[in-house]
Amino acid sequence: MAKQKPYKIGLIQMRCSNNAAENLEKASKMLERAAADGVKIACLPELFLTEYFCQKEDHTLFDLAEPIPGPTSDALCKIAKKTGMVIVGSIFEKRTAGVYHNTAVIIEGNGTLAGIYRKMHIPHDPLFYEKYYFTPGDLGFKSFTTTAGKIGTLVCWDQWYPEAARLTAMQGAEVLFYPTAIGWHPKEKKEFGESQVSAWETMQRAHAISNGVYVAAVNRIGHEVITGDGLEFFGHSFICDPFGRILAMGSHDKEEIITATIDPALIEETRRNWPFFRDRRVDAYGDLTKRFSN
């Protein structure tokens, strides 16, 4: 069996406005820059086409949704074909009237749609009113074999669930990509901001360690005010290796492309020394399918 070669991945950390055409144009240019820099797989932030509209419940905002295939996925397919780069995009999917999803699309380097992942865990907190908009995913946790490498896609709130990372890694994903839209409530930033970012980063580095995979989390930046004080998205996009070591990290407030080289051989090496999959007690985990154990 031929040894898989290392390859470069990239995260598109960007500011998103209320102008979808401008956001798509910006994303397209940054994707092309990433490809020119040798990136083989690039990932956009969660719901990159618009401002983070889930700050309020408004039925007219369902008009932002679109089918897949549809205009945005078609545009990303054209970029992928032009550059030969695999692209992970995040789209507000209209499945049918009254059924909408928060969906990641995986697009092959030849411009074809390789598949989709529908966000499984849906939050509902102040200014993150996602349960109003998104039906929970029904496709399960998935990984995708692309021309560059085998990847898994999870979305934002999925970041906090070790079960999601485990089940995706168990399907052979070498890299877990997390398109994200996470930020501070401005009034809470001074007291909790640093610890919130630290928890977010630590959780995902733990997924990398416990599963022996690379993790790549991409966030947006900017202060978006749709209601009240709005949300200040904190960027901090990063890539870490199977030891949880940070390979590359973005700033809190700049648009940039974060890149790192993925070496599949390190996954094999890491799992030989930390054989967590070997030692799992699969006979004892039945209660994981319960809400709580009493």
Short mmCIF file of C-alpha atoms in Angstrom, two decimals:
data_model
loop_
_atom_site.label_atom_id
_atom_site.label_comp_id
_atom_site.label_asym_id
_atom_site.label_seq_id
_atom_site.Cartn_x
_atom_site.Cartn_y
_atom_site.Cartn_z
CA MET A 1 0.00 0.00 0.00
CA ALA A 2 1.45 3.36 -1.07
CA LYS A 3 2.25 5.78 1.71
CA GLN A 4 0.04 8.86 1.60
CA LYS A 5 1.99 12.06 1.15
CA PRO A 6 1.67 15.13 3.40
CA TYR A 7 -0.66 17.85 2.15
CA LYS A 8 -1.50 21.42 3.06
CA ILE A 9 -4.84 22.58 4.46
CA GLY A 10 -6.15 26.11 4.90
CA LEU A 11 -8.75 27.94 6.97
CA ILE A 12 -10.45 31.05 5.57
CA GLN A 13 -10.91 33.41 8.53
CA MET A 14 -13.06 36.28 7.29
CA ARG A 15 -15.43 39.08 8.26
CA CYS A 16 -19.01 38.58 7.04
CA SER A 17 -21.36 41.43 6.11
CA ASN A 18 -25.07 41.56 5.28
CA ASN A 19 -24.21 41.56 1.56
CA ALA A 20 -24.15 37.96 0.32
CA ALA A 21 -22.59 38.80 -3.04
CA GLU A 22 -19.69 40.64 -1.37
CA ASN A 23 -19.15 37.78 1.08
CA LEU A 24 -19.06 35.22 -1.73
CA GLU A 25 -16.65 37.35 -3.77
CA LYS A 26 -14.34 37.78 -0.77
CA ALA A 27 -14.47 34.07 0.03
CA SER A 28 -13.75 33.22 -3.60
CA LYS A 29 -10.67 35.43 -3.72
CA MET A 30 -9.34 34.05 -0.44
CA LEU A 31 -9.92 30.48 -1.65
CA GLU A 32 -8.00 31.24 -4.82
CA ARG A 33 -5.15 32.73 -2.77
CA ALA A 34 -5.09 29.60 -0.62
CA ALA A 35 -4.90 27.36 -3.69
CA ALA A 36 -2.07 29.47 -5.13
CA ASP A 37 -0.22 28.89 -1.85
CA GLY A 38 -0.45 25.13 -2.31
CA VAL A 39 -3.47 24.41 -0.12
CA LYS A 40 -5.20 21.15 -1.10
CA ILE A 41 -8.24 21.44 1.21
CA ALA A 42 -9.72 24.75 2.39
CA CYS A 43 -12.56 25.37 4.81
CA LEU A 44 -14.82 28.42 5.14
CA PRO A 45 -16.46 29.63 8.39
CA GLU A 46 -19.97 28.64 9.39
CA LEU A 47 -22.72 30.39 7.37
CA PHE A 48 -20.11 32.60 5.69
CA LEU A 49 -22.56 34.00 3.13
CA THR A 50 -24.34 36.28 5.63
CA GLU A 51 -24.04 37.90 9.00
CA TYR A 52 -24.85 35.51 11.82
CA PHE A 53 -28.61 35.98 11.59
CA CYS A 54 -29.48 33.65 14.50
CA GLN A 55 -29.11 36.57 16.92
CA LYS A 56 -32.90 36.96 16.68
CA GLU A 57 -35.96 34.93 15.73
CA ASP A 58 -37.44 36.35 12.53
CA HIS A 59 -39.44 34.23 10.09
CA THR A 60 -38.44 36.44 7.15
CA LEU A 61 -34.84 35.29 7.57
CA PHE A 62 -35.77 31.85 6.27
CA ASP A 63 -35.61 33.58 2.88
CA LEU A 64 -31.81 33.41 3.22
CA ALA A 65 -31.90 29.62 2.85
CA GLU A 66 -31.25 27.86 -0.45
CA PRO A 67 -31.28 24.31 -1.81
CA ILE A 68 -28.23 22.10 -2.24
CA PRO A 69 -27.26 21.94 -5.05
CA GLY A 70 -28.02 25.64 -5.37
CA PRO A 71 -26.40 29.00 -6.11
CA THR A 72 -23.74 28.96 -3.38
CA SER A 73 -22.73 25.32 -3.75
CA ASP A 74 -22.57 25.83 -7.54
CA ALA A 75 -20.30 28.86 -7.06
CA LEU A 76 -18.00 26.88 -4.77
CA CYS A 77 -17.95 24.02 -7.28
CA LYS A 78 -16.70 26.44 -9.94
CA ILE A 79 -13.91 27.65 -7.66
CA ALA A 80 -12.93 24.08 -6.79
CA LYS A 81 -12.77 23.14 -10.48
CA LYS A 82 -10.76 26.26 -11.30
CA THR A 83 -8.22 25.69 -8.54
CA GLY A 84 -8.24 21.88 -8.21
CA MET A 85 -8.68 22.36 -4.44
CA VAL A 86 -11.14 20.53 -2.19
CA ILE A 87 -13.48 23.01 -0.47
CA VAL A 88 -15.60 22.71 2.67
CA GLY A 89 -18.38 25.32 2.69
CA SER A 90 -21.22 26.09 5.11
CA ILE A 91 -24.70 26.81 3.80
CA PHE A 92 -28.15 27.58 5.24
CA GLU A 93 -29.94 24.73 3.48
CA LYS A 94 -33.58 24.76 2.46
CA ARG A 95 -34.50 21.10 2.24
CA THR A 96 -38.19 21.75 1.71
CA ALA A 97 -40.81 24.21 2.92
CA GLY A 98 -40.48 24.36 6.70
CA VAL A 99 -37.38 22.12 6.93
CA TYR A 100 -34.03 23.90 7.04
CA HIS A 101 -30.56 22.72 8.03
CA ASN A 102 -27.15 24.14 8.89
CA THR A 103 -25.16 22.17 6.33
CA ALA A 104 -21.55 21.68 5.33
CA VAL A 105 -20.86 20.87 1.69
CA ILE A 106 -17.75 18.97 0.62
CA ILE A 107 -16.67 19.78 -2.91
CA GLU A 108 -14.06 17.80 -4.80
CA GLY A 109 -11.19 19.39 -6.67
CA ASN A 110 -12.86 18.55 -9.98
CA GLY A 111 -15.85 20.72 -9.08
CA THR A 112 -18.29 17.97 -8.11
CA LEU A 113 -20.29 17.82 -4.89
CA ALA A 114 -18.80 14.96 -2.87
CA GLY A 115 -21.43 15.07 -0.13
CA ILE A 116 -23.01 17.02 2.71
CA TYR A 117 -23.07 16.95 6.49
CA ARG A 118 -26.02 18.42 8.39
CA LYS A 119 -25.21 19.90 11.78
CA MET A 120 -26.33 17.46 14.46
CA HIS A 121 -26.16 19.49 17.69
CA ILE A 122 -28.26 22.65 17.59
CA PRO A 123 -27.79 25.30 20.32
CA HIS A 124 -30.38 27.72 21.66
CA ASP A 125 -28.88 30.45 23.83
CA PRO A 126 -29.14 34.25 23.98
CA LEU A 127 -28.20 35.56 20.51
CA PHE A 128 -27.65 31.97 19.30
CA TYR A 129 -31.26 31.05 18.57
CA GLU A 130 -30.45 28.22 16.20
CA LYS A 131 -33.26 25.84 17.18
CA TYR A 132 -35.67 28.33 15.63
CA TYR A 133 -33.97 28.00 12.25
CA PHE A 134 -32.31 24.59 11.98
CA THR A 135 -33.70 21.08 12.01
CA PRO A 136 -31.16 18.70 13.62
CA GLY A 137 -29.14 16.73 11.09
CA ASP A 138 -30.36 13.28 10.12
CA LEU A 139 -27.39 11.97 8.12
CA GLY A 140 -25.31 10.98 11.13
CA PHE A 141 -21.60 11.59 11.48
CA LYS A 142 -19.66 11.17 8.28
CA SER A 143 -16.22 11.23 6.75
CA PHE A 144 -15.42 11.79 3.10
CA THR A 145 -12.65 10.39 0.94
CA THR A 146 -11.34 13.21 -1.24
CA THR A 147 -8.51 13.40 -3.72
CA ALA A 148 -6.43 15.20 -1.08
CA GLY A 149 -7.25 13.08 1.97
CA LYS A 150 -10.02 11.62 4.11
CA ILE A 151 -11.80 14.32 6.12
CA GLY A 152 -14.69 14.72 8.51
CA THR A 153 -16.87 17.78 8.86
CA LEU A 154 -18.67 18.84 12.00
CA VAL A 155 -20.18 22.28 12.61
CA CYS A 156 -19.71 24.74 15.50
CA TRP A 157 -21.82 23.48 18.44
CA ASP A 158 -20.74 19.96 17.46
CA GLN A 159 -17.31 21.06 18.73
CA TRP A 160 -18.27 20.43 22.33
CA TYR A 161 -19.27 16.78 21.94
CA PRO A 162 -16.60 14.06 22.17
CA GLU A 163 -19.07 11.52 20.79
CA ALA A 164 -19.29 13.44 17.51
CA ALA A 165 -15.52 13.61 17.09
CA ARG A 166 -15.12 9.94 18.01
CA LEU A 167 -17.76 8.65 15.60
CA THR A 168 -16.34 10.75 12.77
CA ALA A 169 -12.77 9.63 13.46
CA MET A 170 -13.94 6.02 13.62
CA GLN A 171 -14.89 6.33 9.96
CA GLY A 172 -11.30 7.07 9.03
CA ALA A 173 -11.19 10.86 8.93
CA GLU A 174 -7.63 12.20 9.11
CA VAL A 175 -8.74 15.78 9.73
CA LEU A 176 -11.82 17.03 11.57
CA PHE A 177 -12.91 20.36 10.10
CA TYR A 178 -15.16 22.58 12.23
CA PRO A 179 -16.76 25.55 10.39
CA THR A 180 -17.62 27.92 13.22
CA ALA A 181 -19.40 31.13 14.21
CA ILE A 182 -18.60 31.74 17.85
CA GLY A 183 -18.13 35.01 19.67
CA TRP A 184 -18.40 37.04 22.82
CA HIS A 185 -21.38 38.87 24.23
CA PRO A 186 -19.65 42.28 24.49
CA LYS A 187 -20.75 42.84 28.10
CA GLU A 188 -19.30 39.47 29.13
CA LYS A 189 -16.00 39.75 27.26
CA LYS A 190 -13.98 41.40 30.03
CA GLU A 191 -14.94 38.84 32.68
CA PHE A 192 -15.31 35.64 30.66
CA GLY A 193 -13.75 36.26 27.25
CA GLU A 194 -10.33 34.75 27.83
CA SER A 195 -11.67 31.66 29.57
CA GLN A 196 -14.31 31.10 26.88
CA VAL A 197 -11.70 31.10 24.12
CA SER A 198 -9.46 28.83 26.17
CA ALA A 199 -12.26 26.32 26.76
CA TRP A 200 -13.18 26.34 23.07
CA GLU A 201 -9.60 25.69 22.03
CA THR A 202 -8.92 23.11 24.73
CA MET A 203 -12.00 21.07 23.87
CA GLN A 204 -10.99 20.70 20.26
CA ARG A 205 -7.36 19.96 20.98
CA ALA A 206 -8.67 17.20 23.25
CA HIS A 207 -10.60 15.74 20.29
CA ALA A 208 -7.34 15.63 18.33
CA ILE A 209 -5.51 13.87 21.16
CA SER A 210 -8.20 11.36 22.11
CA ASN A 211 -8.75 10.33 18.48
CA GLY A 212 -5.24 10.67 17.08
CA VAL A 213 -6.33 13.04 14.29
CA TYR A 214 -5.73 16.57 13.09
CA VAL A 215 -8.33 19.20 14.00
CA ALA A 216 -8.97 22.39 12.04
CA ALA A 217 -11.43 24.95 13.44
CA VAL A 218 -12.25 28.07 11.43
CA ASN A 219 -14.14 31.04 12.88
CA ARG A 220 -15.28 34.41 11.53
CA ILE A 221 -14.24 37.79 12.91
CA GLY A 222 -16.01 41.11 13.42
CA HIS A 223 -18.66 42.73 15.61
CA GLU A 224 -22.08 41.97 14.13
CA VAL A 225 -25.02 43.83 15.59
CA ILE A 226 -28.39 42.49 14.50
CA THR A 227 -30.04 43.08 17.85
CA GLY A 228 -28.96 44.56 21.19
CA ASP A 229 -25.18 44.71 21.60
CA GLY A 230 -24.66 41.99 19.00
CA LEU A 231 -21.83 39.48 19.01
CA GLU A 232 -18.09 39.98 18.68
CA PHE A 233 -16.69 36.99 16.82
CA PHE A 234 -13.27 36.14 18.12
CA GLY A 235 -11.48 34.46 15.21
CA HIS A 236 -8.67 32.40 16.76
CA SER A 237 -8.95 29.83 13.95
CA PHE A 238 -6.38 27.10 14.43
CA ILE A 239 -5.00 23.77 13.26
CA CYS A 240 -3.56 21.20 15.66
CA ASP A 241 -1.94 17.80 15.22
CA PRO A 242 -2.76 14.41 16.83
CA PHE A 243 -0.80 15.41 19.94
CA GLY A 244 -2.93 18.54 20.27
CA ARG A 245 0.02 20.74 19.35
CA ILE A 246 -0.94 24.01 17.66
CA LEU A 247 0.50 24.10 14.14
CA ALA A 248 -1.01 27.42 13.11
CA MET A 249 -3.36 29.95 14.68
CA GLY A 250 -5.12 33.09 13.51
CA SER A 251 -5.61 36.39 15.27
CA HIS A 252 -8.75 37.59 17.01
CA ASP A 253 -9.47 40.41 14.57
CA LYS A 254 -7.78 40.00 11.18
CA GLU A 255 -8.92 38.40 7.94
CA GLU A 256 -6.34 35.79 7.06
CA ILE A 257 -5.67 32.34 5.68
CA ILE A 258 -4.33 29.93 8.30
CA THR A 259 -2.39 27.00 6.83
CA ALA A 260 -0.52 23.92 8.00
CA THR A 261 0.79 20.70 6.49
CA ILE A 262 -0.95 17.45 7.40
CA ASP A 263 1.16 14.28 7.53
CA PRO A 264 -1.01 11.14 7.67
CA ALA A 265 2.02 9.16 8.85
CA LEU A 266 1.87 10.99 12.18
CA ILE A 267 -1.61 9.55 12.79
CA GLU A 268 -0.22 6.04 12.48
CA GLU A 269 2.74 6.86 14.71
CA THR A 270 0.58 8.53 17.35
CA ARG A 271 -1.95 5.72 17.54
CA ARG A 272 0.79 3.11 17.90
CA ASN A 273 2.03 4.91 21.01
CA TRP A 274 -1.36 6.04 22.32
CA PRO A 275 -3.66 3.14 21.31
CA PHE A 276 -6.90 4.65 22.56
CA PHE A 277 -8.95 2.86 19.91
CA ARG A 278 -7.45 -0.48 20.92
CA ASP A 279 -8.29 -0.03 24.60
CA ARG A 280 -11.84 1.29 24.26
CA ARG A 281 -14.34 -0.77 26.30
CA VAL A 282 -17.02 -0.92 23.64
CA ASP A 283 -18.88 -3.50 25.75
CA ALA A 284 -19.41 -0.96 28.55
CA TYR A 285 -20.65 2.14 26.74
CA GLY A 286 -24.33 1.31 26.34
CA ASP A 287 -25.46 4.15 28.60
CA LEU A 288 -24.14 6.67 26.07
CA THR A 289 -27.38 6.18 24.18
CA LYS A 290 -29.35 7.40 27.22
CA ARG A 291 -29.98 11.04 28.12
CA PHE A 292 -28.69 10.42 31.67
CA SER A 293 -27.92 7.30 33.70
CA ASN A 294 -30.69 7.42 36.32
#
